[in-house]
Coordinates of C-alpha atoms in Angstrom, one line a residue:
Chain A
M1 CA 110.3 104.2 114.8
T2 CA 107.3 103.2 116.9
K3 CA 106.9 104.3 120.5
V4 CA 107.5 100.8 121.7
Q5 CA 110.8 100.6 119.7
R6 CA 111.9 103.9 121.1
I7 CA 111.2 102.7 124.7
L8 CA 113.0 99.4 124.0
R9 CA 116.1 101.3 122.7
V10 CA 116.2 103.5 125.8
F11 CA 115.7 100.4 128.0
E12 CA 118.5 98.5 126.2
G13 CA 120.8 101.5 126.6
I14 CA 120.1 101.8 130.4
M15 CA 120.7 98.1 130.8
M16 CA 124.0 98.3 129.0
L17 CA 125.1 101.2 131.3
L18 CA 124.1 99.2 134.4
C19 CA 126.0 96.3 133.1
A20 CA 129.2 98.4 132.5
V21 CA 129.0 99.6 136.1
L22 CA 128.3 96.1 137.5
L23 CA 131.4 94.7 135.6
N24 CA 133.7 97.1 137.5
V25 CA 132.2 96.6 141.0
A26 CA 131.4 92.9 141.0
P27 CA 133.3 91.3 143.9
F28 CA 133.7 87.9 142.2
G29 CA 135.7 89.3 139.2
G30 CA 134.2 91.0 136.2
Y31 CA 135.9 88.6 133.8
V32 CA 133.4 85.9 134.5
I33 CA 130.6 88.3 133.5
V34 CA 132.5 89.2 130.4
I35 CA 132.8 85.6 129.4
V36 CA 129.1 85.0 130.0
I37 CA 128.2 88.1 128.1
L38 CA 130.4 87.2 125.2
A39 CA 129.2 83.7 125.1
L40 CA 125.6 84.8 125.3
S41 CA 126.2 87.3 122.6
L42 CA 127.6 84.6 120.3
I43 CA 124.7 82.3 121.1
N44 CA 122.2 85.2 120.6
Y45 CA 123.9 86.0 117.2
A46 CA 123.7 82.4 116.2
F47 CA 120.0 82.3 117.0
R48 CA 119.4 85.5 115.1
R49 CA 121.2 83.9 112.1
L50 CA 119.0 80.8 112.5
I51 CA 115.9 83.0 112.6
F52 CA 117.2 84.9 109.6
Y53 CA 117.6 81.6 107.8
F54 CA 114.2 80.2 108.6
T55 CA 112.3 83.5 107.9
M56 CA 114.2 84.8 104.9
A57 CA 117.5 83.2 103.8
R58 CA 115.9 79.8 103.0
Y59 CA 114.1 81.4 100.1
M60 CA 117.3 82.7 98.6
V61 CA 119.7 81.1 96.1
G62 CA 122.6 79.7 98.2
G63 CA 120.9 80.6 101.5
R64 CA 121.9 77.3 103.2
S65 CA 125.4 78.8 103.9
I66 CA 123.6 81.0 106.5
L67 CA 122.3 77.9 108.3
Y68 CA 125.8 76.4 108.4
S69 CA 127.4 79.6 109.7
A70 CA 124.7 79.9 112.4
V71 CA 125.4 76.3 113.6
I72 CA 129.2 77.0 113.7
I73 CA 128.7 80.2 115.7
L74 CA 126.4 78.5 118.1
D75 CA 129.1 75.9 118.7
F76 CA 131.6 78.6 119.5
G77 CA 129.2 80.3 121.9
I78 CA 128.6 77.1 123.8
L79 CA 132.3 76.3 123.8
M80 CA 132.9 79.8 125.3
L81 CA 130.5 79.2 128.2
G82 CA 132.9 76.4 129.2
F83 CA 135.7 79.0 129.7
V84 CA 134.0 80.2 132.9
S85 CA 135.7 77.4 134.9
L86 CA 139.1 77.9 133.2
P87 CA 141.9 80.1 134.5
G88 CA 141.9 83.8 133.3
I89 CA 144.9 83.2 131.0
Y90 CA 142.7 81.2 128.6
L91 CA 140.2 84.0 128.5
A92 CA 143.0 86.5 127.8
I93 CA 144.4 84.4 124.9
Y94 CA 140.9 83.8 123.6
L95 CA 140.0 87.5 123.7
G96 CA 143.4 88.4 122.3
V97 CA 142.8 86.2 119.2
I98 CA 139.3 87.6 118.8
H99 CA 140.6 91.2 118.9
L100 CA 143.4 90.3 116.6
V101 CA 141.0 88.9 113.9
S102 CA 138.6 91.8 114.5
G103 CA 141.4 94.3 114.2
G104 CA 142.5 92.8 110.9
V105 CA 138.9 92.9 109.6
D106 CA 138.6 96.5 110.7
I107 CA 141.7 97.5 108.9
Y108 CA 140.7 95.6 105.7
N109 CA 137.3 97.3 105.8
A110 CA 139.0 100.7 106.4
I111 CA 141.1 100.2 103.3
D112 CA 137.9 99.4 101.3
A113 CA 136.2 102.5 102.8
K114 CA 139.2 104.6 101.8
K115 CA 138.9 103.4 98.2
L116 CA 135.3 104.4 98.3
G117 CA 136.2 107.9 99.3
S118 CA 134.9 107.6 102.9
S119 CA 135.9 110.4 105.2
L120 CA 135.7 108.0 108.2
W121 CA 138.2 105.4 106.9
L122 CA 140.8 106.6 109.4
R123 CA 138.4 106.0 112.3
G124 CA 138.0 102.4 111.1
A125 CA 141.8 102.0 110.7
V126 CA 142.4 103.4 114.2
V127 CA 139.7 101.1 115.7
G128 CA 141.5 98.2 113.9
A129 CA 144.9 99.3 115.2
I130 CA 143.5 99.6 118.8
N131 CA 142.0 96.1 118.5
I132 CA 145.4 94.7 117.5
V133 CA 147.1 96.6 120.4
I134 CA 144.5 95.2 122.8
A135 CA 145.1 91.7 121.4
F136 CA 148.8 92.0 122.2
V137 CA 148.2 93.6 125.6
A138 CA 145.8 90.8 126.4
I139 CA 148.1 88.0 125.4
V140 CA 151.2 89.6 127.1
A141 CA 149.2 90.6 130.2
G142 CA 147.6 87.2 130.4
L143 CA 150.9 85.4 130.1
T144 CA 152.8 87.7 132.6
T145 CA 150.4 89.0 135.2
K146 CA 147.7 86.4 134.9
S147 CA 145.2 89.3 135.2
V148 CA 142.4 90.2 132.9
Q149 CA 141.1 93.2 134.7
I150 CA 142.2 95.5 131.9
F151 CA 139.8 93.8 129.6
V152 CA 136.9 94.3 132.0
V153 CA 137.6 98.1 131.8
I154 CA 137.9 98.2 128.0
Y155 CA 134.8 96.1 127.6
S156 CA 132.9 98.4 130.0
I157 CA 134.0 101.5 127.9
G158 CA 132.6 99.8 124.8
L159 CA 129.3 99.1 126.5
V160 CA 129.0 102.7 127.6
Y161 CA 129.6 103.9 124.1
S162 CA 127.0 101.6 122.6
A163 CA 124.5 102.5 125.3
I164 CA 124.8 106.2 124.6
I165 CA 124.4 105.7 120.8
R166 CA 121.2 103.6 121.5
I167 CA 119.6 106.2 123.8
V168 CA 120.4 109.1 121.4
S169 CA 119.0 107.3 118.4
A170 CA 115.8 106.6 120.2
F171 CA 114.9 110.3 120.2
R172 CA 115.4 110.9 116.4
K173 CA 112.5 112.1 114.3
T174 CA 111.8 109.6 111.5
A175 CA 108.3 110.1 110.1
I176 CA 107.5 111.7 106.8
V177 CA 104.4 113.7 106.0
Y178 CA 102.3 112.3 103.2
I179 CA 100.1 114.7 101.2
Q180 CA 97.6 113.0 99.0
Chain B
M1 CA 121.8 104.3 83.9
Q2 CA 124.4 107.0 83.7
K3 CA 124.8 110.5 82.5
D4 CA 124.7 109.5 78.8
F5 CA 121.1 108.3 79.2
H6 CA 119.8 110.5 82.1
Y7 CA 121.1 113.7 80.6
F8 CA 121.6 113.5 76.8
A9 CA 119.1 110.8 75.9
T10 CA 116.5 112.4 78.1
I11 CA 117.1 115.7 76.2
C12 CA 116.5 113.8 73.0
A13 CA 113.3 112.3 74.4
A14 CA 112.0 115.6 75.6
H15 CA 112.6 117.2 72.2
L16 CA 110.8 114.4 70.5
A17 CA 107.9 114.9 73.0
G18 CA 107.6 118.5 71.8
F19 CA 109.6 120.5 74.3
D20 CA 111.7 123.3 72.9
P21 CA 115.5 123.0 73.3
E22 CA 115.7 125.2 76.4
E23 CA 113.0 123.2 78.2
S24 CA 114.5 119.9 77.0
I25 CA 117.9 120.8 78.4
A26 CA 116.3 121.9 81.7
I27 CA 114.5 118.5 81.9
G28 CA 117.6 116.6 81.0
Y29 CA 119.6 118.5 83.6
A30 CA 117.1 117.7 86.4
S31 CA 117.1 114.1 85.3
Q32 CA 120.8 113.8 85.7
F33 CA 120.9 116.0 88.8
T34 CA 118.9 113.2 90.5
D35 CA 122.1 111.3 90.5
C36 CA 124.0 114.2 92.1
C37 CA 121.8 115.5 94.9
T38 CA 123.5 114.1 97.9
K39 CA 123.2 115.2 101.5
M40 CA 126.8 116.5 101.2
L41 CA 125.8 118.8 98.3
L42 CA 122.6 119.9 100.0
K43 CA 124.6 120.8 103.1
M44 CA 127.0 122.8 101.0
A45 CA 124.1 124.7 99.6
D46 CA 122.4 125.1 103.0
A47 CA 119.3 123.3 101.6
P48 CA 117.0 120.7 103.4
L49 CA 118.9 117.4 103.7
S50 CA 115.7 115.4 103.4
A51 CA 115.7 116.3 99.7
A52 CA 118.6 114.1 99.0
T53 CA 117.9 112.0 95.9
T54 CA 121.1 109.9 96.1
Q55 CA 124.0 109.0 98.3
S56 CA 127.6 109.1 97.3
Q57 CA 129.8 106.1 97.8
S58 CA 131.5 107.8 100.8
E59 CA 128.1 108.6 102.4
L60 CA 127.1 105.0 102.0
A61 CA 130.4 103.8 103.3
D62 CA 130.0 106.0 106.4
S63 CA 126.3 105.1 106.8
R64 CA 125.2 103.3 109.9
I65 CA 122.9 100.3 109.4
D66 CA 120.5 100.8 112.3
L67 CA 116.8 100.9 111.7
V68 CA 116.6 104.7 111.2
A69 CA 119.5 104.8 108.7
L70 CA 118.1 101.8 106.8
Q71 CA 114.8 103.6 106.4
D72 CA 116.6 106.7 105.2
I73 CA 118.6 104.7 102.7
T74 CA 115.4 102.9 101.5
R75 CA 113.5 106.2 101.1
I76 CA 116.2 107.6 98.8
W77 CA 116.9 104.6 96.7
A78 CA 113.4 103.2 96.4
S79 CA 111.9 106.6 95.6
F80 CA 114.4 107.7 92.9
H81 CA 116.4 104.8 91.6
F82 CA 114.6 101.5 92.3
L83 CA 110.9 102.3 92.2
P84 CA 109.1 99.2 93.4
R85 CA 107.0 97.5 90.7
D86 CA 104.3 95.8 92.9
L87 CA 104.0 96.6 96.6
T88 CA 101.4 93.9 97.1
A89 CA 102.7 91.1 94.8
D90 CA 101.4 87.7 95.9
I91 CA 104.4 85.4 96.5
G92 CA 102.6 82.7 98.5
K93 CA 103.3 81.6 102.0
K94 CA 106.5 83.4 103.1
S95 CA 107.4 85.4 106.1
K96 CA 106.3 89.0 106.4
L97 CA 110.0 90.1 106.7
Y98 CA 110.8 88.4 103.4
K99 CA 107.7 89.8 101.7
N100 CA 108.5 93.3 102.7
K101 CA 111.8 93.1 101.0
Y102 CA 110.5 91.3 98.0
H103 CA 107.8 93.9 97.4
L104 CA 110.5 96.6 96.9
I105 CA 111.9 94.9 93.8
C106 CA 112.1 97.4 91.1
G107 CA 110.5 97.1 87.7
P108 CA 108.8 99.2 85.0
N109 CA 105.2 99.8 84.4
G110 CA 104.1 99.4 88.0
P111 CA 101.4 101.6 89.6
L112 CA 104.1 103.7 91.3
A113 CA 105.6 104.6 87.9
V114 CA 102.2 105.9 86.8
D115 CA 101.9 107.8 90.2
T116 CA 105.3 109.3 89.7
V117 CA 104.3 110.8 86.3
N118 CA 100.9 111.9 87.6
L119 CA 102.5 113.6 90.6
V120 CA 104.5 116.0 88.4
K121 CA 101.7 116.8 86.0
G122 CA 101.3 120.6 85.9
K123 CA 104.6 121.1 87.8
T124 CA 108.0 122.4 86.7
P125 CA 110.6 121.2 84.2
E126 CA 112.7 120.2 87.2
A127 CA 109.9 118.0 88.4
F128 CA 109.5 116.5 84.9
G129 CA 113.2 115.7 84.8
M130 CA 113.3 114.1 88.1
A131 CA 110.3 111.9 87.2
M132 CA 112.0 110.9 83.9
H133 CA 115.0 109.8 85.9
V134 CA 112.8 107.6 88.0
I135 CA 111.0 106.1 85.0
A136 CA 114.2 105.4 83.1
D137 CA 115.8 103.7 86.1
T138 CA 112.8 101.3 86.5
W139 CA 114.1 99.8 83.2
A140 CA 117.8 99.7 84.1
H141 CA 117.4 98.5 87.7
T142 CA 114.7 95.9 87.1
Y143 CA 115.0 92.9 89.5
F144 CA 116.9 94.7 92.2
A145 CA 115.5 96.5 95.3
G146 CA 116.4 99.9 96.6
T147 CA 117.1 98.7 100.1
P148 CA 120.0 96.7 101.5
S149 CA 119.0 93.1 101.2
L150 CA 121.1 89.9 100.8
V151 CA 118.1 87.8 100.1
I152 CA 116.9 89.9 97.3
N153 CA 120.0 91.6 95.7
D154 CA 122.6 89.0 96.0
T155 CA 124.0 87.3 92.9
T156 CA 126.1 84.2 92.4
S157 CA 129.2 83.4 90.4
W158 CA 126.8 81.9 87.7
F159 CA 126.7 85.2 85.8
Y160 CA 127.1 85.3 82.0
E161 CA 127.2 88.1 79.4
I162 CA 125.2 87.1 76.4
L163 CA 127.1 87.7 73.1
T164 CA 126.4 87.1 69.5
E165 CA 128.7 84.6 67.7
E166 CA 130.4 87.5 66.0
E167 CA 130.9 89.5 69.2
A168 CA 132.3 86.5 71.0
A169 CA 134.8 85.8 68.2
R170 CA 135.8 89.4 67.9
L171 CA 136.3 89.9 71.7
E172 CA 138.3 86.7 71.9
E173 CA 140.6 87.9 69.1
E174 CA 141.0 91.3 70.9
K175 CA 141.7 89.6 74.1
K176 CA 144.3 87.3 72.5
A177 CA 145.9 90.3 70.8
M178 CA 146.1 92.1 74.2
Q179 CA 147.5 89.0 75.9
S180 CA 150.1 88.4 73.1
A181 CA 151.2 92.1 73.3
K182 CA 151.7 91.6 77.1
D183 CA 153.6 88.4 76.5
E184 CA 155.9 89.9 73.9
E185 CA 156.7 92.7 76.3
A186 CA 157.5 90.2 79.0
D187 CA 159.6 88.2 76.6
R188 CA 161.6 91.4 75.7
K189 CA 162.2 92.1 79.4
I190 CA 163.4 88.6 80.0
E191 CA 165.6 88.7 77.0
T192 CA 167.2 91.9 78.1
I193 CA 167.9 90.5 81.6
L194 CA 169.3 87.3 80.1
N195 CA 171.6 89.1 77.8
A196 CA 172.8 91.4 80.4
H197 CA 173.4 89.0 83.3
M198 CA 173.5 85.4 82.3
S199 CA 176.1 83.2 80.8
A200 CA 175.3 81.4 77.5
K201 CA 174.7 78.1 79.3
V202 CA 172.4 79.5 81.9
A203 CA 170.6 81.5 79.2
A204 CA 170.0 78.4 77.1
N205 CA 168.5 76.6 80.1
A206 CA 166.4 79.6 81.0
A207 CA 165.2 79.9 77.4
Q208 CA 164.2 76.2 77.5
A209 CA 162.4 76.8 80.7
A210 CA 160.7 79.9 79.4
R211 CA 159.5 78.0 76.3
A212 CA 158.0 75.2 78.5
T213 CA 156.3 77.8 80.6
E214 CA 154.9 79.6 77.6
E215 CA 153.5 76.3 76.2
L216 CA 151.9 75.6 79.6
N217 CA 150.4 79.1 79.6
I218 CA 149.0 78.7 76.1
E219 CA 147.4 75.4 77.2
R220 CA 146.1 77.0 80.4
E221 CA 144.6 79.9 78.4
R222 CA 143.0 77.6 75.9
I223 CA 141.3 75.6 78.7
R224 CA 140.3 78.7 80.5
S225 CA 138.9 80.3 77.4
E226 CA 136.9 77.1 76.7
E227 CA 135.5 77.3 80.2
E228 CA 134.6 81.0 79.9
I229 CA 132.5 80.6 76.8
I230 CA 129.4 78.4 77.0
R231 CA 126.5 77.7 74.8
F232 CA 123.1 77.7 76.5
A233 CA 120.3 75.3 75.6
D234 CA 118.5 78.1 73.7
G235 CA 121.6 78.6 71.5
Q236 CA 122.8 81.8 73.1
V237 CA 126.5 82.2 73.6
G238 CA 127.6 83.3 77.1
R239 CA 130.8 84.5 78.4
K240 CA 131.4 84.2 82.1
V241 CA 131.5 87.6 83.9
K242 CA 134.5 87.9 86.2
F243 CA 134.0 90.2 89.1
N244 CA 136.6 91.9 91.4
H245 CA 135.7 94.1 94.3
N246 CA 138.2 96.9 93.9
P247 CA 136.1 100.1 93.4
M248 CA 139.1 101.8 91.8
S249 CA 139.5 99.2 89.1
P250 CA 137.8 100.1 85.8
D251 CA 135.5 97.7 84.0
D252 CA 137.3 95.9 81.2
L253 CA 134.7 95.4 78.4
V254 CA 137.2 93.3 76.3
T255 CA 138.2 90.7 78.8
G256 CA 134.9 90.8 80.7
Y257 CA 136.4 91.8 84.1
Y258 CA 134.0 94.0 86.0
T259 CA 133.8 95.5 89.5
N260 CA 131.1 94.6 91.9
A261 CA 130.3 95.0 95.6
A262 CA 131.9 92.3 97.8
K263 CA 129.7 89.6 99.2
R264 CA 128.5 90.3 102.8
S265 CA 126.3 87.7 104.6
R266 CA 124.6 90.3 106.7
E267 CA 121.1 90.9 105.3
N268 CA 121.3 94.7 105.8
S269 CA 124.9 95.3 104.8
I270 CA 125.3 98.4 102.6
M271 CA 127.1 96.1 100.1
N272 CA 123.7 94.5 99.4
L273 CA 122.0 97.7 98.3
G274 CA 120.5 97.8 94.8
H275 CA 122.5 96.3 92.0
G276 CA 125.9 96.5 93.8
R277 CA 126.4 92.8 93.5
A278 CA 125.9 92.9 89.8
G279 CA 128.4 95.8 89.4
H280 CA 127.7 98.5 86.8
L281 CA 126.2 96.0 84.3
P282 CA 122.6 97.2 84.7
D283 CA 123.8 100.7 83.9
Y284 CA 125.4 99.8 80.5
S285 CA 123.0 100.1 77.6
F286 CA 124.9 97.6 75.3
I287 CA 124.9 94.7 77.6
K288 CA 122.8 91.6 77.7
Y289 CA 123.3 89.2 80.6
K290 CA 122.0 86.1 82.3
Y291 CA 122.3 85.4 86.0
L292 CA 120.6 83.9 89.1
P293 CA 118.9 86.5 91.2
A294 CA 118.9 85.7 94.9
W295 CA 115.0 85.8 95.0
G296 CA 114.6 83.8 91.8
N297 CA 114.4 80.3 93.2
Y298 CA 117.3 79.1 91.0
E299 CA 115.7 80.2 87.8
S300 CA 117.9 82.3 85.6
I301 CA 116.9 85.7 84.3
T302 CA 118.1 87.3 81.0
K303 CA 118.3 91.0 81.1
D304 CA 118.4 92.6 77.6
N305 CA 119.5 96.2 78.2
P306 CA 119.5 97.5 74.6
H307 CA 115.8 96.4 74.3
D308 CA 114.9 97.7 77.7
Y309 CA 116.7 101.1 77.3
Y310 CA 114.8 101.6 74.0
N311 CA 111.5 101.0 75.8
A312 CA 112.6 103.4 78.5
F313 CA 113.3 106.0 75.8
C314 CA 109.9 105.6 74.2
Q315 CA 108.1 105.5 77.5
M316 CA 109.7 108.8 78.5
I317 CA 108.5 110.4 75.3
R318 CA 105.0 109.1 76.1
A319 CA 105.2 110.5 79.7
M320 CA 106.4 113.8 78.6
R321 CA 103.7 114.2 76.0
F322 CA 101.3 113.6 78.8
L323 CA 103.0 116.2 80.9
R324 CA 102.8 118.7 78.0
G325 CA 99.1 118.0 77.8
D326 CA 99.2 116.3 74.4
I327 CA 97.5 113.1 75.7
G328 CA 94.9 112.9 78.4
E329 CA 96.2 110.0 80.4
F330 CA 99.5 108.3 81.1
R331 CA 99.1 104.5 81.4
A332 CA 101.6 101.8 82.1
D333 CA 103.0 99.8 79.2
E334 CA 102.4 102.4 76.5
Y335 CA 105.2 103.7 74.4
D336 CA 105.6 106.3 71.6
Y337 CA 107.5 104.0 69.2
E338 CA 106.2 105.9 66.2
I339 CA 107.6 109.2 67.3
A340 CA 111.0 107.7 67.9
L341 CA 110.9 105.9 64.6
P342 CA 112.9 108.5 62.5
V343 CA 115.8 108.1 64.8
K344 CA 115.3 104.5 65.8
D345 CA 118.4 103.2 63.9
E346 CA 120.7 105.8 65.3
I347 CA 119.5 105.2 68.8
D348 CA 119.8 101.4 68.3
T349 CA 123.4 101.9 67.2
I350 CA 124.2 104.0 70.2
L351 CA 122.5 101.6 72.6
R352 CA 124.4 98.6 71.3
R353 CA 127.8 100.2 70.9
R354 CA 130.1 98.5 73.4
Q355 CA 131.4 101.4 75.4
V356 CA 131.5 102.5 79.1
D357 CA 130.1 106.0 78.4
A358 CA 127.9 106.8 75.4
S359 CA 127.6 110.6 76.2
K360 CA 129.5 111.6 73.1
D361 CA 127.1 109.7 70.8
W362 CA 124.0 110.9 72.5
K363 CA 125.2 114.5 72.6
A364 CA 125.8 114.4 68.9
L365 CA 122.3 113.0 68.3
A366 CA 120.7 115.6 70.6
E367 CA 122.5 118.5 68.8
K368 CA 121.6 117.1 65.4
M369 CA 117.9 116.8 66.4
M370 CA 117.6 120.2 68.0
G371 CA 120.0 122.1 65.7
C372 CA 121.7 123.8 68.6
P373 CA 124.6 123.1 70.9
V374 CA 123.9 121.1 74.1
P375 CA 126.1 122.1 77.0
D376 CA 127.9 119.4 79.0
F377 CA 126.4 118.6 82.4
E378 CA 127.8 120.9 85.0
I379 CA 126.8 120.3 88.6
R380 CA 127.2 123.9 89.7
T381 CA 124.7 125.2 87.3
Y382 CA 121.9 124.7 89.9
L383 CA 124.0 125.5 92.9
D384 CA 125.3 129.0 92.1
E385 CA 121.9 130.5 91.4
Y386 CA 120.4 128.9 94.5
M387 CA 123.1 130.0 96.8
E388 CA 123.2 133.6 95.4
A389 CA 119.4 134.0 95.7
D390 CA 117.8 135.6 98.8
K391 CA 116.6 132.9 101.2
N392 CA 113.0 133.7 100.6
D393 CA 113.4 133.4 96.8
R394 CA 115.3 130.2 96.8
D395 CA 112.3 128.0 96.2
D396 CA 111.8 129.8 92.8
T397 CA 115.3 128.9 91.5
P398 CA 115.7 125.7 89.5
F399 CA 117.4 124.0 92.4
G400 CA 114.7 125.1 94.8
R401 CA 112.0 123.7 92.4
F402 CA 114.0 120.4 92.2
I403 CA 114.1 120.2 96.0
I404 CA 110.3 120.5 96.2
A405 CA 109.8 117.9 93.5
A406 CA 112.2 115.6 95.3
L407 CA 110.5 116.0 98.6
A408 CA 107.1 115.4 97.0
Q409 CA 108.3 112.2 95.3
K410 CA 109.9 110.9 98.5
S411 CA 106.7 111.7 100.4
M412 CA 104.5 110.0 97.8
V413 CA 106.6 106.8 97.5
T414 CA 107.2 106.5 101.3
G415 CA 103.5 107.0 101.9
K416 CA 102.6 104.2 99.4
I417 CA 105.1 101.8 100.8
Y418 CA 103.9 102.6 104.4
N419 CA 100.2 102.2 103.4
S420 CA 101.0 98.8 101.9
G421 CA 101.9 97.7 105.4
N422 CA 105.6 97.8 104.8
L423 CA 107.8 99.8 107.2
L424 CA 111.1 99.5 105.4
A425 CA 110.9 103.1 104.2
G426 CA 109.8 104.4 107.5
Y427 CA 106.6 106.0 108.8
S428 CA 104.3 108.2 106.9
V429 CA 101.8 110.5 108.4
D430 CA 98.7 111.5 106.3
F431 CA 98.6 115.3 106.5
S432 CA 94.9 115.4 105.6
T433 CA 93.9 113.4 108.7
K434 CA 96.6 114.0 111.2
G435 CA 98.2 117.3 110.3
F436 CA 101.9 117.9 110.2
R437 CA 104.2 115.6 112.1
G438 CA 107.7 114.3 111.6
I439 CA 110.7 115.6 109.7
K440 CA 110.5 119.4 109.4
D441 CA 112.0 119.6 105.9
F442 CA 108.7 118.4 104.6
T443 CA 106.9 121.6 105.7
K444 CA 107.8 122.9 102.2
L445 CA 105.2 120.5 100.8
V446 CA 102.6 121.9 103.1
I447 CA 103.4 125.5 102.2
G448 CA 103.3 124.6 98.5
M449 CA 99.9 122.9 98.9
E450 CA 98.5 126.0 100.8
N451 CA 99.9 128.3 98.1
R452 CA 98.2 126.3 95.4
K453 CA 94.9 126.5 97.4

């Protein structure tokens, strides 16, 4: 890792920590920030897929599917930005569905990992189960209390975890000595 | 390649190169051990983790895919199992990102293969064995890269096993026999149920329905079978390879059902490492197959393993004769066919025999050639001696010597990749100009160099 990459990783980590704090103290409701972050994440992912297509995947056999998936994800991201003006209930249901799908995928991957002999398959399965629980909580809470604050808290915890991982990985030794 | 080639066949090659049985077995052992030396094993032996020469399925499944982890994965797989053929190949106007991946495509007879053999000259049998593993794998793993990459390592459903007319007919017969045995069993079960539970009228109707279903199945099987077997423009007969993604499911050589890694559209997914998308096919000596590599611009490639494995065998003999000092220089694309000639037919038969593991055949050949028993590969042979030795003496045990050889190979390959302007295997610091920096495990190389001085 270059020094610049290390600095960037630490910077990203700090920004994520700040964001997590901001979500919980913002007076106008953290859920708007969550929507914006999620939408921007999708748009960012779509652009990364587009860059991947134009720099690499267009040279590969069947690479055009990457382009199509990028366009669809971009559509979803833009659609999500429109949720800002909608009541919280829609966000709750939307996030609920995302967590439900994500939980299903996690569990599917955990089963695959178990077949491969992974010692961490249980962690994946637990994460999947938590995602599914969150999905149900979101949908039920959204329908009954019309509140999405619980999501803001959970989303913040996820951000803190990712931030710590980034900062720690920035300090790892990576070079190898070469003796000619 | 598997234990059959990396252990038993390497012993045969070492013997033909002039090593005595004990040395030959030591070389074969180190060659196969390259497929066993995981971080988990090194941890168990309290050995430096950077000497890992492979990763178990579980280690890969648990692996992160951030930059550091990807470089670690690439160092291991590119150094020991997918040695890049040409780090500076000119592929026209393409992005640097793509070129970096493309340049890691494995293949035989590249400059790094020569460097690998030269690196172990004058070293230990453990170093020789490790180098032979690397050389042999350049033949088996050709066209795949030792780094996770969708754009290089992906394959499509257009994947055919090339068969001779006789093979195609025989396999079809075997398959039909298997299918008819299954059908008969199913019929027997149905009959039992019918006899036990149904009235005569119902049974008659059910039998009529069963007959209709059977006819339908036969027709379906006929159509499917016609679709599976195709004849290429060059006259070759191809049978479509059917992949499933269950790692627990064994490959079925009769029906042509094989296991491969599931498709993942993320460039750096671990599923896109090496030949995972082609399953174990590159590791079977008997197979010849035709497919569309992701990097191949829609041009098919035919991989002839029996031919390539024989070349690998004869190149190993050549390399080991150089290591023994019998020839002055090891050059790419030179093979000791004449030395292998007395056993050519036997080797050819083994290589072409349709089987998942040819260890038994290779072992018999090795024992016949050397006139002494060849022990089965036992992973603990290295470990026990290493773990029982005093910490200061560990480097003098076979496992200790293997570790030093592995670190040197990894250092050399990483250095060459880095110096070609490619950072996929990580950073390399030239000791002669900048002194020691980076991962501490590699101090062993510096100590070794100072001892030699």
